[in-house]
PDB file of C-alpha atoms in Angstrom:
ATOM      1  CA  MET L   2     -41.321  -5.722 -24.919  1.00 42.00           C
ATOM      2  CA  SER L   3     -39.783  -2.236 -24.945  1.00 40.00           C
ATOM      3  CA  ARG L   4     -37.459  -1.262 -22.106  1.00 41.00           C
ATOM      4  CA  PRO L   5     -36.409   2.193 -20.765  1.00 42.00           C
ATOM      5  CA  ARG L   6     -33.054   3.031 -22.348  1.00 38.00           C
ATOM      6  CA  SER L   7     -31.988   5.018 -19.282  1.00 39.00           C
ATOM      7  CA  ARG L   8     -31.565   1.901 -17.143  1.00 42.00           C
ATOM      8  CA  ARG L   9     -27.914   1.024 -16.543  1.00 38.00           C
ATOM      9  CA  ARG L  10     -27.749  -2.471 -17.900  1.00 42.00           C
ATOM     10  CA  SER L  11     -25.798  -4.223 -20.625  1.00 45.00           C
ATOM     11  CA  ARG L  12     -27.945  -5.478 -23.512  1.00 39.00           C
ATOM     12  CA  VAL L  13     -27.241  -8.586 -25.498  1.00 37.00           C
ATOM     13  CA  ARG L  14     -29.330  -8.995 -28.633  1.00 38.00           C
ATOM     14  CA  ALA L  15     -28.289 -12.097 -30.530  1.00 37.00           C
ATOM     15  CA  ARG L  16     -28.313 -11.971 -34.330  1.00 36.00           C
ATOM     16  CA  LEU L  17     -28.507  -8.162 -34.589  1.00 35.00           C
ATOM     17  CA  SER L  18     -24.823  -7.972 -35.484  1.00 40.00           C
ATOM     18  CA  SER L  19     -21.633  -9.967 -35.324  1.00 39.00           C
ATOM     19  CA  VAL L  20     -20.569  -7.891 -32.318  1.00 33.00           C
ATOM     20  CA  ALA L  21     -23.760  -8.713 -30.448  1.00 38.00           C
ATOM     21  CA  THR L  22     -23.313 -12.373 -31.307  1.00 39.00           C
ATOM     22  CA  ALA L  23     -19.777 -12.301 -29.948  1.00 38.00           C
ATOM     23  CA  ILE L  24     -21.037 -10.815 -26.695  1.00 33.00           C
ATOM     24  CA  VAL L  25     -23.643 -13.562 -26.393  1.00 38.00           C
ATOM     25  CA  VAL L  26     -20.947 -16.184 -26.905  1.00 38.00           C
ATOM     26  CA  LEU L  27     -18.838 -14.649 -24.141  1.00 39.00           C
ATOM     27  CA  LEU L  28     -21.754 -14.463 -21.738  1.00 40.00           C
ATOM     28  CA  ALA L  29     -22.870 -17.998 -22.507  1.00 44.00           C
ATOM     29  CA  GLY L  30     -19.363 -19.223 -21.755  1.00 46.00           C
ATOM     30  CA  ALA L  31     -19.389 -17.264 -18.505  1.00 43.00           C
ATOM     31  CA  LEU L  32     -22.646 -18.926 -17.498  1.00 45.00           C
ATOM     32  CA  LEU L  33     -20.962 -22.302 -17.751  1.00 45.00           C
ATOM     33  CA  SER L  34     -18.567 -21.010 -15.088  1.00 50.00           C
ATOM     34  CA  ALA L  35     -21.595 -20.042 -12.999  1.00 55.00           C
ATOM     35  CA  THR L  36     -22.766 -23.652 -13.248  1.00 52.00           C
ATOM     36  CA  GLN L  37     -19.473 -24.742 -11.706  1.00 53.00           C
ATOM     37  CA  THR L  38     -20.173 -22.377  -8.811  1.00 55.00           C
ATOM     38  CA  GLY L  39     -23.604 -23.949  -8.460  1.00 62.00           C
ATOM     39  CA  GLU L  40     -22.042 -27.403  -8.347  1.00 62.00           C
ATOM     40  CA  GLU L  41     -19.770 -26.239  -5.555  1.00 62.00           C
ATOM     41  CA  LEU L  42     -22.869 -25.130  -3.645  1.00 61.00           C
ATOM     42  CA  GLY L  43     -24.593 -28.447  -4.328  1.00 63.00           C
ATOM     43  CA  LEU L  44     -27.332 -26.729  -6.373  1.00 71.00           C
ATOM     44  CA  PRO L  45     -29.021 -28.317  -9.399  1.00 69.00           C
ATOM     45  CA  ASP L  46     -28.131 -26.924 -12.814  1.00 72.00           C
ATOM     46  CA  VAL L  47     -31.745 -26.461 -13.938  1.00 71.00           C
ATOM     47  CA  LEU L  48     -30.809 -24.769 -17.219  1.00 65.00           C
ATOM     48  CA  GLY L  49     -28.431 -27.403 -18.510  1.00 59.00           C
ATOM     49  CA  ALA L  50     -26.364 -26.543 -21.603  1.00 51.00           C
ATOM     50  CA  ARG L  51     -26.357 -22.910 -22.771  1.00 52.00           C
ATOM     51  CA  PRO L  52     -25.011 -22.731 -26.327  1.00 48.00           C
ATOM     52  CA  PRO L  53     -24.306 -19.426 -28.132  1.00 45.00           C
ATOM     53  CA  GLY L  54     -27.423 -17.458 -29.051  1.00 52.00           C
ATOM     54  CA  TYR L  55     -29.096 -18.642 -25.884  1.00 65.00           C
ATOM     55  CA  GLN L  56     -31.106 -21.366 -27.563  1.00 76.00           C
ATOM     56  CA  VAL L  57     -31.295 -23.586 -24.491  1.00 82.00           C
ATOM     57  CA  THR L  58     -31.557 -27.226 -25.515  1.00 85.00           C
ATOM     58  CA  VAL L  59     -32.188 -30.273 -23.347  1.00 92.00           C
ATOM     59  CA  SER L  60     -30.802 -33.756 -23.612  1.00 95.00           C
ATOM     60  CA  ALA L  61     -32.878 -36.452 -25.284  1.00 96.00           C
ATOM     61  CA  GLU L  62     -32.933 -38.324 -21.981  1.00 96.00           C
ATOM     62  CA  ARG L  63     -34.195 -35.308 -20.052  1.00 96.00           C
ATOM     63  CA  LEU L  64     -36.876 -34.628 -22.655  1.00 97.00           C
ATOM     64  CA  GLU L  65     -38.024 -38.249 -22.559  1.00 97.00           C
ATOM     65  CA  SER L  66     -38.149 -38.092 -18.771  1.00 98.00           C
ATOM     66  CA  ALA L  67     -40.180 -34.861 -18.889  1.00 98.00           C
ATOM     67  CA  GLU L  68     -42.650 -36.378 -21.360  1.00 98.00           C
ATOM     68  CA  ALA L  69     -43.141 -39.325 -19.019  1.00 98.00           C
ATOM     69  CA  ALA L  70     -43.447 -37.041 -15.985  1.00 98.00           C
ATOM     70  CA  LEU L  71     -46.081 -34.905 -17.720  1.00 98.00           C
ATOM     71  CA  GLY L  72     -48.197 -38.028 -18.045  1.00 98.00           C
ATOM     72  CA  THR L  73     -48.145 -38.442 -14.262  1.00 98.00           C
ATOM     73  CA  ILE L  74     -49.334 -34.906 -13.514  1.00 98.00           C
ATOM     74  CA  GLU L  75     -53.015 -34.933 -12.638  1.00 98.00           C
ATOM     75  CA  ILE L  76     -55.333 -32.645 -14.614  1.00 98.00           C
ATOM     76  CA  LYS L  77     -57.762 -30.757 -12.375  1.00 97.00           C
ATOM     77  CA  GLY L  78     -59.377 -27.366 -12.090  1.00 96.00           C
ATOM     78  CA  ARG L  79     -57.698 -24.545 -10.221  1.00 94.00           C
ATOM     79  CA  ALA L  80     -58.703 -24.446  -6.540  1.00 95.00           C
ATOM     80  CA  PRO L  81     -59.774 -21.128  -4.967  1.00 94.00           C
ATOM     81  CA  ARG L  82     -56.963 -18.793  -3.938  1.00 94.00           C
ATOM     82  CA  THR L  83     -58.678 -18.351  -0.566  1.00 94.00           C
ATOM     83  CA  GLY L  84     -56.217 -18.262   2.303  1.00 94.00           C
ATOM     84  CA  TYR L  85     -53.116 -17.709   0.220  1.00 96.00           C
ATOM     85  CA  GLU L  86     -50.432 -15.505   1.750  1.00 96.00           C
ATOM     86  CA  ARG L  87     -46.718 -15.494   0.998  1.00 96.00           C
ATOM     87  CA  GLU L  88     -46.175 -16.267   4.672  1.00 96.00           C
ATOM     88  CA  GLN L  89     -47.869 -19.651   4.148  1.00 96.00           C
ATOM     89  CA  PHE L  90     -44.576 -20.705   2.532  1.00 97.00           C
ATOM     90  CA  GLY L  91     -42.416 -19.535   5.418  1.00 95.00           C
ATOM     91  CA  PRO L  92     -40.076 -16.544   5.675  1.00 91.00           C
ATOM     92  CA  ALA L  93     -38.672 -15.341   2.391  1.00 90.00           C
ATOM     93  CA  TRP L  94     -35.352 -16.955   1.491  1.00 92.00           C
ATOM     94  CA  ALA L  95     -34.658 -19.107   4.500  1.00 90.00           C
ATOM     95  CA  ASP L  96     -31.428 -21.068   4.827  1.00 91.00           C
ATOM     96  CA  VAL L  97     -33.131 -24.463   4.505  1.00 88.00           C
ATOM     97  CA  ASP L  98     -29.975 -26.302   3.404  1.00 87.00           C
ATOM     98  CA  ARG L  99     -28.067 -24.990   6.453  1.00 87.00           C
ATOM     99  CA  ASN L 100     -25.091 -23.851   4.385  1.00 88.00           C
ATOM    100  CA  GLY L 101     -24.998 -20.470   6.139  1.00 88.00           C
ATOM    101  CA  CYS L 102     -26.405 -18.521   3.167  1.00 93.00           C
ATOM    102  CA  ASP L 103     -30.031 -17.653   2.455  1.00 94.00           C
ATOM    103  CA  THR L 104     -31.593 -19.102  -0.692  1.00 96.00           C
ATOM    104  CA  ARG L 105     -31.659 -15.816  -2.626  1.00 96.00           C
ATOM    105  CA  ASN L 106     -27.908 -15.413  -2.349  1.00 96.00           C
ATOM    106  CA  ASP L 107     -27.379 -19.085  -3.165  1.00 96.00           C
ATOM    107  CA  ILE L 108     -29.236 -18.621  -6.459  1.00 97.00           C
ATOM    108  CA  LEU L 109     -27.476 -15.349  -7.286  1.00 97.00           C
ATOM    109  CA  ALA L 110     -24.140 -17.102  -6.744  1.00 96.00           C
ATOM    110  CA  ARG L 111     -25.278 -19.982  -8.949  1.00 95.00           C
ATOM    111  CA  ASP L 112     -26.795 -18.027 -11.843  1.00 96.00           C
ATOM    112  CA  LEU L 113     -24.594 -14.911 -12.043  1.00 96.00           C
ATOM    113  CA  THR L 114     -21.018 -14.727 -13.239  1.00 94.00           C
ATOM    114  CA  ALA L 115     -18.097 -12.531 -12.221  1.00 95.00           C
ATOM    115  CA  ILE L 116     -19.684 -12.064  -8.806  1.00 96.00           C
ATOM    116  CA  THR L 117     -18.277 -10.105  -5.906  1.00 97.00           C
ATOM    117  CA  VAL L 118     -19.363 -10.787  -2.337  1.00 96.00           C
ATOM    118  CA  LYS L 119     -19.548  -8.720   0.812  1.00 95.00           C
ATOM    119  CA  GLU L 120     -16.652  -9.143   3.198  1.00 94.00           C
ATOM    120  CA  GLY L 121     -17.464 -10.739   6.520  1.00 92.00           C
ATOM    121  CA  THR L 122     -20.429 -12.761   5.188  1.00 92.00           C
ATOM    122  CA  GLN L 123     -18.556 -16.032   4.608  1.00 88.00           C
ATOM    123  CA  GLY L 124     -18.959 -15.478   0.882  1.00 90.00           C
ATOM    124  CA  CYS L 125     -22.765 -15.338   1.111  1.00 93.00           C
ATOM    125  CA  VAL L 126     -23.954 -11.839   0.231  1.00 95.00           C
ATOM    126  CA  VAL L 127     -23.599 -11.199  -3.506  1.00 97.00           C
ATOM    127  CA  LEU L 128     -22.845  -7.544  -4.240  1.00 97.00           C
ATOM    128  CA  THR L 129     -22.373  -7.511  -8.027  1.00 97.00           C
ATOM    129  CA  GLY L 130     -22.385  -9.867 -10.979  1.00 97.00           C
ATOM    130  CA  THR L 131     -23.631 -10.416 -14.514  1.00 95.00           C
ATOM    131  CA  LEU L 132     -26.752 -12.335 -15.492  1.00 95.00           C
ATOM    132  CA  LEU L 133     -27.545 -13.710 -18.918  1.00 93.00           C
ATOM    133  CA  ASP L 134     -31.284 -13.638 -18.371  1.00 95.00           C
ATOM    134  CA  PRO L 135     -33.028 -16.795 -19.632  1.00 94.00           C
ATOM    135  CA  TYR L 136     -36.407 -15.060 -19.980  1.00 95.00           C
ATOM    136  CA  SER L 137     -35.216 -12.291 -22.316  1.00 93.00           C
ATOM    137  CA  GLY L 138     -31.867 -13.569 -23.577  1.00 91.00           C
ATOM    138  CA  GLU L 139     -30.318 -10.245 -22.545  1.00 92.00           C
ATOM    139  CA  GLY L 140     -27.396  -9.450 -20.256  1.00 92.00           C
ATOM    140  CA  ILE L 141     -28.031  -7.587 -17.021  1.00 95.00           C
ATOM    141  CA  ASP L 142     -25.421  -6.086 -14.717  1.00 96.00           C
ATOM    142  CA  PHE L 143     -26.518  -6.783 -11.134  1.00 97.00           C
ATOM    143  CA  GLU L 144     -25.611  -4.388  -8.341  1.00 96.00           C
ATOM    144  CA  ARG L 145     -26.926  -4.811  -4.805  1.00 96.00           C
ATOM    145  CA  GLY L 146     -28.688  -1.736  -3.441  1.00 95.00           C
ATOM    146  CA  GLU L 147     -31.025   0.607  -5.292  1.00 94.00           C
ATOM    147  CA  ARG L 148     -30.770  -1.552  -8.423  1.00 93.00           C
ATOM    148  CA  SER L 149     -31.238  -4.940  -6.735  1.00 95.00           C
ATOM    149  CA  ALA L 150     -34.737  -5.368  -8.162  1.00 96.00           C
ATOM    150  CA  GLU L 151     -33.392  -5.430 -11.720  1.00 97.00           C
ATOM    151  CA  VAL L 152     -32.506  -9.076 -11.020  1.00 98.00           C
ATOM    152  CA  GLN L 153     -35.099 -11.084  -9.107  1.00 98.00           C
ATOM    153  CA  ILE L 154     -35.373 -14.725  -8.090  1.00 98.00           C
ATOM    154  CA  ASP L 155     -38.378 -16.291  -9.791  1.00 98.00           C
ATOM    155  CA  HIS L 156     -40.324 -19.305  -8.587  1.00 98.00           C
ATOM    156  CA  VAL L 157     -40.763 -21.045 -11.947  1.00 98.00           C
ATOM    157  CA  VAL L 158     -43.884 -22.655 -10.492  1.00 98.00           C
ATOM    158  CA  PRO L 159     -45.279 -19.610  -8.655  1.00 98.00           C
ATOM    159  CA  LEU L 160     -46.193 -20.036  -5.005  1.00 98.00           C
ATOM    160  CA  SER L 161     -49.758 -18.864  -5.615  1.00 98.00           C
ATOM    161  CA  ASP L 162     -50.132 -21.346  -8.467  1.00 98.00           C
ATOM    162  CA  ALA L 163     -48.801 -24.126  -6.229  1.00 98.00           C
ATOM    163  CA  TRP L 164     -51.258 -23.091  -3.510  1.00 98.00           C
ATOM    164  CA  GLN L 165     -54.165 -23.507  -5.924  1.00 98.00           C
ATOM    165  CA  LYS L 166     -52.901 -26.818  -7.277  1.00 98.00           C
ATOM    166  CA  GLY L 167     -52.139 -28.899  -4.236  1.00 97.00           C
ATOM    167  CA  ALA L 168     -49.990 -26.974  -1.760  1.00 98.00           C
ATOM    168  CA  GLN L 169     -52.949 -26.068   0.446  1.00 96.00           C
ATOM    169  CA  GLN L 170     -52.842 -29.627   1.731  1.00 96.00           C
ATOM    170  CA  TRP L 171     -49.123 -29.516   2.582  1.00 98.00           C
ATOM    171  CA  THR L 172     -47.569 -28.976   5.972  1.00 97.00           C
ATOM    172  CA  ALA L 173     -45.855 -25.675   6.739  1.00 96.00           C
ATOM    173  CA  GLU L 174     -42.475 -27.410   6.461  1.00 96.00           C
ATOM    174  CA  GLN L 175     -43.321 -28.805   3.014  1.00 97.00           C
ATOM    175  CA  ARG L 176     -44.348 -25.364   1.790  1.00 97.00           C
ATOM    176  CA  GLN L 177     -41.154 -23.753   3.086  1.00 96.00           C
ATOM    177  CA  ASP L 178     -39.041 -26.427   1.421  1.00 96.00           C
ATOM    178  CA  PHE L 179     -40.896 -25.835  -1.843  1.00 97.00           C
ATOM    179  CA  ALA L 180     -40.397 -22.068  -1.655  1.00 97.00           C
ATOM    180  CA  ASN L 181     -36.654 -22.606  -1.312  1.00 96.00           C
ATOM    181  CA  ASP L 182     -36.230 -25.521  -3.734  1.00 97.00           C
ATOM    182  CA  PRO L 183     -33.345 -24.483  -6.028  1.00 96.00           C
ATOM    183  CA  ALA L 184     -34.744 -26.653  -8.828  1.00 97.00           C
ATOM    184  CA  ASN L 185     -37.703 -24.253  -8.962  1.00 98.00           C
ATOM    185  CA  LEU L 186     -35.692 -21.021  -8.760  1.00 98.00           C
ATOM    186  CA  LEU L 187     -34.043 -18.863 -11.426  1.00 98.00           C
ATOM    187  CA  ALA L 188     -32.382 -15.458 -11.348  1.00 97.00           C
ATOM    188  CA  VAL L 189     -34.221 -13.464 -14.015  1.00 97.00           C
ATOM    189  CA  ASP L 190     -35.041  -9.993 -15.322  1.00 97.00           C
ATOM    190  CA  GLY L 191     -37.032  -8.217 -12.615  1.00 97.00           C
ATOM    191  CA  GLU L 192     -39.538  -6.603 -14.979  1.00 97.00           C
ATOM    192  CA  LEU L 193     -40.342  -9.916 -16.662  1.00 97.00           C
ATOM    193  CA  ASN L 194     -40.706 -11.599 -13.286  1.00 97.00           C
ATOM    194  CA  GLN L 195     -43.261  -8.959 -12.299  1.00 97.00           C
ATOM    195  CA  GLN L 196     -45.000  -9.353 -15.656  1.00 97.00           C
ATOM    196  CA  LYS L 197     -45.275 -13.104 -15.147  1.00 97.00           C
ATOM    197  CA  GLY L 198     -46.752 -12.780 -11.667  1.00 96.00           C
ATOM    198  CA  ALA L 199     -48.582 -15.994 -10.751  1.00 96.00           C
ATOM    199  CA  GLY L 200     -49.071 -17.035 -14.372  1.00 97.00           C
ATOM    200  CA  ASP L 201     -48.783 -20.680 -15.357  1.00 97.00           C
ATOM    201  CA  ALA L 202     -47.647 -22.095 -18.705  1.00 97.00           C
ATOM    202  CA  ALA L 203     -51.060 -21.461 -20.242  1.00 97.00           C
ATOM    203  CA  THR L 204     -51.002 -17.734 -19.478  1.00 97.00           C
ATOM    204  CA  TRP L 205     -47.319 -16.761 -19.618  1.00 97.00           C
ATOM    205  CA  GLN L 206     -44.235 -17.855 -21.543  1.00 96.00           C
ATOM    206  CA  PRO L 207     -40.735 -16.325 -21.619  1.00 96.00           C
ATOM    207  CA  PRO L 208     -40.317 -13.805 -24.474  1.00 94.00           C
ATOM    208  CA  ASN L 209     -37.077 -15.623 -25.316  1.00 94.00           C
ATOM    209  CA  ARG L 210     -38.484 -18.449 -27.455  1.00 93.00           C
ATOM    210  CA  GLY L 211     -35.166 -20.240 -27.257  1.00 92.00           C
ATOM    211  CA  PHE L 212     -35.824 -20.882 -23.566  1.00 94.00           C
ATOM    212  CA  ARG L 213     -39.424 -22.093 -23.752  1.00 95.00           C
ATOM    213  CA  CYS L 214     -38.589 -25.776 -24.055  1.00 95.00           C
ATOM    214  CA  ALA L 215     -36.305 -25.705 -21.006  1.00 96.00           C
ATOM    215  CA  TYR L 216     -38.909 -23.617 -19.159  1.00 97.00           C
ATOM    216  CA  ALA L 217     -41.587 -26.251 -19.799  1.00 98.00           C
ATOM    217  CA  VAL L 218     -39.241 -29.031 -18.726  1.00 98.00           C
ATOM    218  CA  ILE L 219     -38.464 -27.273 -15.444  1.00 98.00           C
ATOM    219  CA  LEU L 220     -42.170 -26.693 -14.762  1.00 98.00           C
ATOM    220  CA  ILE L 221     -42.948 -30.352 -15.394  1.00 98.00           C
ATOM    221  CA  GLU L 222     -40.065 -31.630 -13.294  1.00 98.00           C
ATOM    222  CA  VAL L 223     -41.028 -29.445 -10.336  1.00 98.00           C
ATOM    223  CA  LYS L 224     -44.753 -30.199 -10.492  1.00 98.00           C
ATOM    224  CA  ALA L 225     -44.170 -33.931 -10.836  1.00 98.00           C
ATOM    225  CA  ASP L 226     -41.582 -33.972  -8.047  1.00 98.00           C
ATOM    226  CA  HIS L 227     -43.859 -32.119  -5.615  1.00 98.00           C
ATOM    227  CA  GLY L 228     -47.126 -33.784  -6.632  1.00 98.00           C
ATOM    228  CA  LEU L 229     -48.832 -30.634  -7.922  1.00 98.00           C
ATOM    229  CA  TRP L 230     -51.551 -30.821 -10.531  1.00 98.00           C
ATOM    230  CA  ALA L 231     -52.156 -28.772 -13.689  1.00 98.00           C
ATOM    231  CA  THR L 232     -55.210 -27.370 -15.395  1.00 98.00           C
ATOM    232  CA  GLU L 233     -56.149 -28.792 -18.771  1.00 98.00           C
ATOM    233  CA  ALA L 234     -55.013 -25.602 -20.535  1.00 98.00           C
ATOM    234  CA  GLU L 235     -51.683 -25.663 -18.705  1.00 98.00           C
ATOM    235  CA  HIS L 236     -51.156 -29.345 -19.451  1.00 98.00           C
ATOM    236  CA  GLU L 237     -51.805 -28.733 -23.149  1.00 98.00           C
ATOM    237  CA  ALA L 238     -49.394 -25.773 -23.192  1.00 98.00           C
ATOM    238  CA  LEU L 239     -46.640 -27.860 -21.614  1.00 98.00           C
ATOM    239  CA  ASP L 240     -47.224 -30.711 -24.042  1.00 98.00           C
ATOM    240  CA  ARG L 241     -47.111 -28.283 -26.957  1.00 97.00           C
ATOM    241  CA  GLU L 242     -43.769 -26.850 -25.855  1.00 97.00           C
ATOM    242  CA  LEU L 243     -42.251 -30.295 -25.451  1.00 97.00           C
ATOM    243  CA  ASP L 244     -43.159 -31.008 -29.080  1.00 96.00           C
ATOM    244  CA  ARG L 245     -41.090 -27.970 -30.107  1.00 93.00           C
ATOM    245  CA  CYS L 246     -37.994 -28.908 -28.113  1.00 94.00           C
ATOM    246  CA  GLU L 247     -34.573 -29.196 -29.699  1.00 87.00           C
ATOM    247  CA  VAL L 248     -32.400 -31.829 -28.111  1.00 88.00           C
ATOM    248  CA  THR L 249     -28.648 -32.099 -27.687  1.00 80.00           C
TER     249      THR L 249
END
């Protein structure tokens, strides 16, 4: 997917040159530091290991667990979207874990490296940082303000998709908890997040093929954990990606 060259962001394109590869290695190492920040916040490390080149692998145990979980996900048709509104899942980015920070800033602090925070916010409001975007494999310099939308927080299982596959029957509290579940949230390239929209695994996959296995695993884990169903096409797409996984 072509991108405007005028946008102020750092690009990491693995394999184009030894210099680019070196940059990827540095960013991948920095992301491991971001995981430590996430651990301090008590957030799940949904990406797992991030080796150089951004080929995200999963452990054999996690893959086996995902394969078993996929078998528990019910296959049904998509329910009508009637009645769906973002507000059905509560206010955007609530502080559901009561740590004093809203969920968006929690995920930025978890997924970005070299972050700076706004003074007087108890370390909550992230002002700048660097993201190694899992969807594209490229580096993005985040800066709060006019450029905030360049990094967005994606619901891996979109809220609209959840609404059509079981969430209509949930309570308001269950929907708010789902919308703020860190296991279902990733900081990603804003344009790709908009491109994905409410797409499920059958209609959208990350351009970065090295992330597709981990992406499928996250989708399965979240759907199984929250009791959401999948369409037949989605179920087949998830199964297909699991077959292509590389394990650590």
